[in-house]
Amino acid sequence: MSRNDERFDGEIEKPEYDAPAGGWGSLSGILAVTMDAEPELATIATLRRQNKPGGFMCASCAWPKPADHAPFEFCENGAKATIWELTRDRCEPEFFEAHTVSDLRDWSDHELEMTGRLTEPMRYDAARDTYVRTTWEEAFAAIGSRLSAIEPKRSVFYASGHAGLEASYLYALYARLHGHNNLPQSSNMCHETTSVGLKEVIGSSVGTVIWEDLKETDCFFFFGQNPGTNSPRFLKPLSEAKKRGATIVTFNPLREPGLLAFTSPQDPVDMLTGGETKISDHYYQLKAGSDIAALTGLCKHVLERDDAARHTGADRILDTAFLDEHTTGFAAFEAFLRETSWEKIEAETGLSRNDIRQAGDVYAKAERVIGVYGMGLTQHPLGATNISMFVNFLCMRGNIGKLGAGCCPVRGHSNVQGQRTVGISEKPSLIPNDRLRDLFGFEPPMEEGYVVTEAMEAALAGEVKAIVSLGGNLCRALPERQSVEKAWSGMDLTVMISTKLNRSHLHPGKEAYILPCLGRAEVDEQETGNQYVTVEDSFSHIHASIGHRDPASPHLLSELEIVARLAKATLPENPKVTWDAWIADYGLVRDLIEKTYPDDFRDFNARMKEPGGFWRGNPARERIWETESGRAEIRVPEKLNARGFEETAGRFNLITVRSNDQFNTTIYGYTDRFRGIEGTRDVVLMNEEDIAELGFSPGDTVSLVNDLSESRSTTHRLGGLVVTPYDVPRGTLAGYYPECNVLVDLMEGDELSKTPAYKSIPVRVERDPAA
Ligand SMILES: Nc1nc2c(c(=O)[nH]1)N[C@H]1C(S)=C(S)[C@@H](COP(=O)(O)OP(=O)(O)OC[C@H]3O[C@@H](n4cnc5c(=O)[nH]c(N)nc54)[C@H](O)[C@@H]3O)O[C@H]1N2
Ligand SMILES: Nc1nc2c(c(=O)[nH]1)N[C@H]1C(S)=C(S)[C@@H](COP(=O)(O)OP(=O)(O)OC[C@H]3O[C@@H](n4cnc5c(=O)[nH]c(N)nc54)[C@H](O)[C@@H]3O)O[C@H]1N2
Ligand SMILES: [Mo]
């Protein structure tokens, strides 16, 4: 039996390195961080309030918060994020006195974060190469005067998906009042492929699924999303769906234990008996980047079954009513499916046609299918084509806009989707400029701003002089670390609004500030009392969040106050722009959001505390298609794989993934419990046959070299990686993000949205010289 015939439709075999996701393993995972970061007992009380009405919304991922919540409505990683934020460790001005910035560059990302919460505003002193304590007044005045001296379009205001809707709305307003649309966001590295690609084909830039659908669906298809690690609260509705008979089919090059089995830490019986729910019924390990071909195969099989049904007079397999009434382009797609041979599909995916047919049968039998995807589809040169193919697949049986069905991109940061909703966008065409004009009496800038990779390229070319970063850690998150660090330190001004120390602080511009802010679980006391903030989850539900904890330091300001005071120090006075009143009462900002986006935010202040949040609606869910054609657009893919390079001998496709002991560039520890990797992140996961063919042995130390980077000024190379045998298809390698980012080309990304190709990295493997 070939490896690709491996199925999980009988008894599930547990990978030997794994215990089910959730369960005791997840509790011990939390405990490991707990012991590291020494939380107070009060932290446990805080965890009880997480993701519940009257409490605060998790600062980790954007997975929705249900109305009917469990006693503990958090997961291993949400708990880690909270404990991490509420650490007792402090990174105080005295710390910086003892360490120059150059010295700190030798520290690991983990060590930097472990210094604890930042407590006071800091200014970089170039003469001493260290950050020194400053006052908020000095910081705002200096930053304001520096920014107003730079031509507006030479500044960039980045946001990393954490800050609430109120601060984000004001941040976007600040940029536009200043005169630019340089508002890149973390989704530029993430689901921008969805924002642009999904929008083109169904008219919605966000997913169409909500909680009700999870409860009604018969079947999930997972493409390139890893819930066990990245959205663990998803495992609960998944195992509930399984218990009522739903089927789960997964396409992923790696066998991800979190997609195989789950034990609910909320279920005492499961916990005591070790009872576990099998997650995926079928698991197909396709070659990285071959989803277009796999989806072509699935659609081809559906078409072939429909042909057979027509022949025998049985019920049609295609939802012809949906295709006729709601889509355009199906005829060309049908011709493409007939022309594309199974041989080609097998060669691209490494899967057999029988496997794909088996998955296609599951699809054809299910009445209501939810398609779930994540970074495995978005972070490729043809990421947008991946998504349009995924939509084609769903459309064939009318699986968009009906109960229990739909398209479910799983978003990353807790408010990444919401920040886009309230105006953090580099595209003026997405902004209600007329309303901004009326509300604030100014002429909004119409020149399109930079996405985040373009901003770095422009900085390298000397065209961007200043960056303000509302959260985030671009020096680690972006590709080509070597170039990004250079871009950062070449700027006139770098301003980081942060909770913890990270590498981006260590490449200061000529003038540089660290502005420490409150975390989401902390009290945000203003003139009118403790303030609520709001966030939007992956299902477009808006939730209020309020902190109860004492701030980590009396000097911290909220993100909203920092943004508003920066703006006030930068911009000329405008009677319609009342920063101080907005700082005093965030409810006034919500009124502005409602006036700017009346359809989405009707009765915002009244509705924000609804259990489960309020839904801001989605026309595509009602089968109203806000596309150019007014229909869902079925498109023919131009290629069968999403890679931007040819497969040649010795060239591998490296994908970069997350461990369950990290949140993006924040490294909690060195245990990837699910994948059975302990004590290091410097590994390259390889198929055993590839290891043997290259003449390596497990445990050897190798370098990865970007196979196409020689034509550029710097060769992208990363050494010191330990060869680790893993269940991954031949030709595909996996390594950790962010360590592998030096290997990714800054400007190699999705053709439509420019999302970096973090899952399509052409590399060759070289033996490291003996140490
Ligand atoms: N604990 C934790 N939670 C997080 C984060 C975190 O770092 N840690 N990050 C947050 C953020 S910002 C985001 S965007 C999300 C990301 O969450 P995910 O979308 O799950 O992202 P990844 O872990 O990057 O990759 C997902 C999966 O894609 C698979 N994959 C790689 N290449 C391909 C391919 O070509 N085809 C297919 N079908 N699959 C492929 C990988 O094997 C992996 O299982 O998680 C959020 N939640
Ligand atoms: N190779 C590779 N690279 C990738 C990816 C990949 O899959 N592979 N994924 C990409 C994706 S999906 C994303 S979203 C980006 C992430 O890119 P970013 O969003 O830029 O990075 P984060 O690691 O999430 O940012 C962490 C920092 O945010 C600050 N922070 C934490 N909480 C708060 C808060 O509440 N407020 C404020 N103001 N600051 C806070 C802390 O200082 C912390 O150090 O990385 C991308 N990079
Ligand atoms: Mo993300």
PDB file of N, CA and C in Angstrom, residues 112 310 350 415 479 601 764:
ATOM      1  N   LEU A 112      14.050  37.450  24.998  1.00  0.00           N
ATOM      2  CA  LEU A 112      13.596  38.847  24.970  1.00  0.00           C
ATOM      3  C   LEU A 112      12.206  38.961  25.588  1.00  0.00           C
ATOM      4  N   ARG A 310     -26.926  11.425 -14.544  1.00  0.00           N
ATOM      5  CA  ARG A 310     -27.739  11.855 -15.689  1.00  0.00           C
ATOM      6  C   ARG A 310     -28.064  10.668 -16.587  1.00  0.00           C
ATOM      7  N   GLY A 350       0.551  13.952  -5.832  1.00  0.00           N
ATOM      8  CA  GLY A 350       1.125  12.775  -5.196  1.00  0.00           C
ATOM      9  C   GLY A 350       0.064  11.870  -4.594  1.00  0.00           C
ATOM     10  N   ASN A 415      -8.318  40.489  16.625  1.00  0.00           N
ATOM     11  CA  ASN A 415      -9.163  41.518  15.998  1.00  0.00           C
ATOM     12  C   ASN A 415      -8.659  41.864  14.595  1.00  0.00           C
ATOM     13  N   PRO A 479       9.274  38.244   5.685  1.00  0.00           N
ATOM     14  CA  PRO A 479      10.343  37.493   5.028  1.00  0.00           C
ATOM     15  C   PRO A 479      11.646  38.287   5.057  1.00  0.00           C
ATOM     16  N   PHE A 601     -22.810  48.430  11.950  1.00  0.00           N
ATOM     17  CA  PHE A 601     -22.732  48.729  13.385  1.00  0.00           C
ATOM     18  C   PHE A 601     -23.977  49.417  13.951  1.00  0.00           C
ATOM     19  N   ARG A 764      17.218  24.049  -1.449  1.00  0.00           N
ATOM     20  CA  ARG A 764      17.989  22.816  -1.517  1.00  0.00           C
ATOM     21  C   ARG A 764      18.627  22.603  -0.145  1.00  0.00           C
TER      22      ARG A 764
END
